[in-house]
Amino acid sequence: MREAVVINDVGPRDGLQNQARILAPAQRLELIRALIGAGVRNIEVGSFVSPKAVPAMTGAAEVMAGLESAPRGCYSALIPNLKGYELASAAGVRKMVMVLYGSEGMARKNANMGKQQAEVVTEDILRRAHADGIKVSVAIAVAFECPFDGPVDPSEVERITDHFLQLGADEVSIADTIGAANPGQVRALTTSLVARHGNERLSCHFHDTRAMGLANVFAALESGIRKFDASIAGLGGCPFAPGASGNVATEDVVMMLEQMGYDTGIDLAALLEAAQLAQTLTGTAPGGRSTAWLKRYVSRVKQQEKT
Amino acid sequence: MREAVVINDVGPRDGLQNQARILAPAQRLELIRALIGAGVRNIEVGSFVSPKAVPAMTGAAEVMAGLESAPRGCYSALIPNLKGYELASAAGVRKMVMVLYGSEGMARKNANMGKQQAEVVTEDILRRAHADGIKVSVAIAVAFECPFDGPVDPSEVERITDHFLQLGADEVSIADTIGAANPGQVRALTTSLVARHGNERLSCHFHDTRAMGLANVFAALESGIRKFDASIAGLGGCPFAPGASGNVATEDVVMMLEQMGYDTGIDLAALLEAAQLAQTLTGTAPGGRSTAWLKRYVSRVKQQEKT
């Protein structure tokens, strides 16, 4: 039996909110259903934030409502505060994602509050969620480097992780938000975190800006991490930075993991079709870095199945 | 003091011989000089093979002659047999590269002889070269997977490595010729090889076909490998397979190593200019995967130096 690795596709949230083109809830549902069809069981389906601040996430409740009849899946949604929590839980979300920060600069820029204050808000919601039987995943943004404050001290990320796992967070996700981490850093930090907490409640989130996305996934795997965020077709990045890559592409990560002998439960051919859909819908998704090879591989496998 | 990692740029040979456009010796010299200018000390400058079989390498002696006055560098050339050895040594080559094979199918296709016969030819030249005071690097092609015979048994690669290091080869290079290896395989094989032989005479050669080039470099680094082939602008691949990536790009590898704290002795800004030259000369080189980010980084550093 192959060892399982969990893939959480954040394309419908982290990916789409960074695209120039805004998709209607029905289009986002189409993409999410394609992911479900490919066997992706964990999906970040949207965020419950101000539609003025993030127009791309308008109608997140509609998206959730459309998923009611889906046969399986673990749908999470990002929330910034208690108001978001109430909207999301009314919409049926049973796993909330809250963002913390490795740096003060990013907290102020992204959440308009200090990083300490963001932690207090998250602590409050964590208590409330557990009383309500709702799961909470805590993402530590800019866990390696901040575009405003520079390198982030690993001991600060360890402190936040220790604190929130102690409080009972269901997951802490170590996020290289701007794709600045190198695999040496990732290996060192994840080794330390897994040694302290085991791997059950730890996850990693990488971007491919400097082409080190898969190297960082491998570095974390070496340390024992078995849960990863990824984004279909590499959706994400910033529409205002030409050529900037987004999140590491789900199809690249799944290909590597399956070739390494891990079981993701995901069908690569169907995943490539979901990636094509993401590209068609957004008009800008870069697609995975291994797509040219993957397409030849998938068509070869289909040919063999026929004969 | 930072630990050194040796980069051997194989673009002028492995890269250019796979391009649709054939460059004149003067153009290849221009590219090699750009690499030397960026601080690349090890370069595979050409091959001494039949001009009919590989038209792109015509005039390798001319290239070597043009390098006589270069201030430094360790120039190697690929040779297929004794005739190649004589031509190369007459042209002043002091490091020969010979290719061995992980599979029978690739040996027959590439060298038109059995893999065992290729080993005998290499043994003969190794003896001759050592008598002449010339170094020999042995590359094991398709060390992980062969496009004709499928997966390659790691114990076969270990056998060839053991044998040629015992015979006194100056280097054995483990080559993932078709970019099929995953970092799990690379980690396992290089761990075993470094445990048996140390890292002094071992090198790795990766292609980026499935986007795992940097992940594989990191996997080998983890095992203790400190010498890597790479190709400027990712030159290589196959002109008949659209979208197929070539060798892992030198600029990607150098960026990752320098960010990890290793010393390659290479200047990234000058290397990017060499990559641009490679793209201009060939019209097809894909360029590194991190180029968009690297360009912004280099221009930011230059800006800071001005102020």
Short mmCIF file of N, CA and C in Angstrom, two decimals, chain A residues 170-230:
data_model
loop_
_atom_site.label_atom_id
_atom_site.label_comp_id
_atom_site.label_asym_id
_atom_site.label_seq_id
_atom_site.Cartn_x
_atom_site.Cartn_y
_atom_site.Cartn_z
N ASP A 170 -6.62 22.89 14.16
CA ASP A 170 -6.66 21.61 13.48
C ASP A 170 -5.52 21.46 12.48
N GLU A 171 -4.94 22.59 12.09
CA GLU A 171 -3.86 22.55 11.11
C GLU A 171 -3.11 23.88 11.16
N VAL A 172 -1.78 23.82 11.02
CA VAL A 172 -1.00 25.03 10.79
C VAL A 172 -0.31 24.86 9.45
N SER A 173 -0.51 25.84 8.57
CA SER A 173 0.06 25.78 7.23
C SER A 173 1.20 26.81 7.12
N ILE A 174 2.38 26.31 6.75
CA ILE A 174 3.56 27.17 6.63
C ILE A 174 3.59 27.69 5.19
N ALA A 175 3.35 29.00 5.03
CA ALA A 175 3.14 29.55 3.69
C ALA A 175 4.28 30.44 3.22
N ASP A 176 4.88 30.05 2.10
CA ASP A 176 5.89 30.89 1.44
C ASP A 176 5.15 31.77 0.43
N THR A 177 4.45 32.75 0.97
CA THR A 177 3.49 33.55 0.21
C THR A 177 4.05 34.18 -1.06
N ILE A 178 5.30 34.61 -1.04
CA ILE A 178 5.85 35.30 -2.22
C ILE A 178 6.83 34.41 -3.00
N GLY A 179 6.90 33.14 -2.66
CA GLY A 179 7.77 32.23 -3.42
C GLY A 179 9.23 32.59 -3.30
N ALA A 180 9.67 32.89 -2.07
CA ALA A 180 11.06 33.32 -1.86
C ALA A 180 11.92 32.26 -1.20
N ALA A 181 11.29 31.23 -0.64
CA ALA A 181 12.04 30.25 0.14
C ALA A 181 12.90 29.36 -0.75
N ASN A 182 14.04 28.93 -0.22
CA ASN A 182 14.83 27.92 -0.91
C ASN A 182 14.70 26.60 -0.12
N PRO A 183 14.98 25.47 -0.80
CA PRO A 183 14.73 24.18 -0.16
C PRO A 183 15.58 23.93 1.09
N GLY A 184 16.73 24.59 1.20
CA GLY A 184 17.53 24.45 2.42
C GLY A 184 16.79 25.01 3.63
N GLN A 185 16.20 26.20 3.45
CA GLN A 185 15.40 26.82 4.53
C GLN A 185 14.20 25.96 4.87
N VAL A 186 13.52 25.48 3.84
CA VAL A 186 12.30 24.69 4.05
C VAL A 186 12.65 23.42 4.83
N ARG A 187 13.74 22.78 4.42
CA ARG A 187 14.15 21.54 5.08
C ARG A 187 14.43 21.79 6.56
N ALA A 188 15.13 22.88 6.85
CA ALA A 188 15.50 23.17 8.24
C ALA A 188 14.27 23.46 9.09
N LEU A 189 13.40 24.34 8.61
CA LEU A 189 12.22 24.73 9.40
C LEU A 189 11.26 23.56 9.59
N THR A 190 10.99 22.81 8.51
CA THR A 190 10.02 21.71 8.65
C THR A 190 10.59 20.57 9.49
N THR A 191 11.88 20.35 9.43
CA THR A 191 12.50 19.33 10.30
C THR A 191 12.23 19.67 11.76
N SER A 192 12.45 20.92 12.10
CA SER A 192 12.26 21.36 13.48
C SER A 192 10.79 21.25 13.89
N LEU A 193 9.88 21.66 13.00
CA LEU A 193 8.45 21.63 13.35
C LEU A 193 7.93 20.20 13.49
N VAL A 194 8.34 19.32 12.59
CA VAL A 194 7.87 17.93 12.66
C VAL A 194 8.44 17.25 13.91
N ALA A 195 9.69 17.58 14.27
CA ALA A 195 10.29 17.01 15.48
C ALA A 195 9.49 17.40 16.72
N ARG A 196 8.95 18.62 16.73
CA ARG A 196 8.21 19.09 17.90
C ARG A 196 6.77 18.63 17.93
N HIS A 197 6.16 18.50 16.75
CA HIS A 197 4.70 18.30 16.74
C HIS A 197 4.23 17.08 15.96
N GLY A 198 5.13 16.33 15.34
CA GLY A 198 4.68 15.29 14.41
C GLY A 198 4.16 15.96 13.14
N ASN A 199 3.68 15.15 12.20
CA ASN A 199 3.28 15.77 10.92
C ASN A 199 1.76 15.86 10.73
N GLU A 200 0.99 15.33 11.66
CA GLU A 200 -0.46 15.22 11.48
C GLU A 200 -1.16 16.56 11.21
N ARG A 201 -0.72 17.60 11.92
CA ARG A 201 -1.43 18.88 11.81
C ARG A 201 -0.61 19.95 11.10
N LEU A 202 0.42 19.52 10.36
CA LEU A 202 1.25 20.50 9.63
C LEU A 202 1.03 20.38 8.13
N SER A 203 1.08 21.53 7.47
CA SER A 203 0.89 21.57 6.03
C SER A 203 1.85 22.61 5.45
N CYS A 204 2.17 22.52 4.17
CA CYS A 204 3.04 23.53 3.53
C CYS A 204 2.39 24.10 2.28
N HIS A 205 2.72 25.35 2.01
CA HIS A 205 2.12 26.11 0.93
C HIS A 205 3.23 26.86 0.20
N PHE A 206 3.49 26.47 -1.06
CA PHE A 206 4.59 27.09 -1.80
C PHE A 206 4.13 27.78 -3.07
N HIS A 207 4.88 28.81 -3.43
CA HIS A 207 4.70 29.48 -4.72
C HIS A 207 5.92 29.16 -5.59
N ASP A 208 5.75 29.34 -6.90
CA ASP A 208 6.80 28.90 -7.82
C ASP A 208 7.53 30.08 -8.46
N THR A 209 7.45 31.24 -7.83
CA THR A 209 8.01 32.47 -8.39
C THR A 209 9.47 32.30 -8.84
N ARG A 210 10.25 31.62 -8.03
CA ARG A 210 11.67 31.45 -8.38
C ARG A 210 11.95 30.01 -8.84
N ALA A 211 10.90 29.34 -9.30
CA ALA A 211 11.04 27.99 -9.88
C ALA A 211 11.46 26.94 -8.86
N MET A 212 11.39 27.27 -7.57
CA MET A 212 11.80 26.31 -6.55
C MET A 212 10.60 25.61 -5.90
N GLY A 213 9.40 25.76 -6.48
CA GLY A 213 8.20 25.18 -5.88
C GLY A 213 8.32 23.68 -5.62
N LEU A 214 8.66 22.91 -6.63
CA LEU A 214 8.75 21.46 -6.46
C LEU A 214 9.93 21.07 -5.57
N ALA A 215 11.03 21.81 -5.66
CA ALA A 215 12.18 21.54 -4.78
C ALA A 215 11.77 21.74 -3.33
N ASN A 216 10.95 22.75 -3.07
CA ASN A 216 10.49 23.01 -1.71
C ASN A 216 9.50 21.93 -1.23
N VAL A 217 8.64 21.47 -2.13
CA VAL A 217 7.75 20.37 -1.78
C VAL A 217 8.59 19.15 -1.39
N PHE A 218 9.61 18.85 -2.19
CA PHE A 218 10.45 17.69 -1.87
C PHE A 218 11.19 17.88 -0.54
N ALA A 219 11.67 19.09 -0.29
CA ALA A 219 12.38 19.36 0.97
C ALA A 219 11.46 19.10 2.16
N ALA A 220 10.22 19.55 2.05
CA ALA A 220 9.26 19.34 3.15
C ALA A 220 8.90 17.86 3.28
N LEU A 221 8.76 17.17 2.16
CA LEU A 221 8.51 15.72 2.18
C LEU A 221 9.62 15.00 2.93
N GLU A 222 10.87 15.40 2.66
CA GLU A 222 12.02 14.78 3.32
C GLU A 222 11.92 14.93 4.83
N SER A 223 11.30 16.04 5.28
CA SER A 223 11.15 16.28 6.71
C SER A 223 9.93 15.56 7.30
N GLY A 224 9.11 14.97 6.44
CA GLY A 224 7.96 14.24 6.93
C GLY A 224 6.62 14.90 6.69
N ILE A 225 6.61 16.08 6.09
CA ILE A 225 5.32 16.75 5.78
C ILE A 225 4.56 15.92 4.75
N ARG A 226 3.26 15.73 4.97
CA ARG A 226 2.45 14.93 4.05
C ARG A 226 1.17 15.65 3.61
N LYS A 227 1.13 16.98 3.81
CA LYS A 227 -0.02 17.76 3.36
C LYS A 227 0.49 19.00 2.65
N PHE A 228 -0.03 19.26 1.45
CA PHE A 228 0.43 20.41 0.67
C PHE A 228 -0.73 21.16 0.03
N ASP A 229 -0.62 22.48 0.04
CA ASP A 229 -1.48 23.30 -0.79
C ASP A 229 -0.88 23.31 -2.20
N ALA A 230 -1.74 23.46 -3.19
CA ALA A 230 -1.29 23.68 -4.56
C ALA A 230 -2.46 24.34 -5.28
#
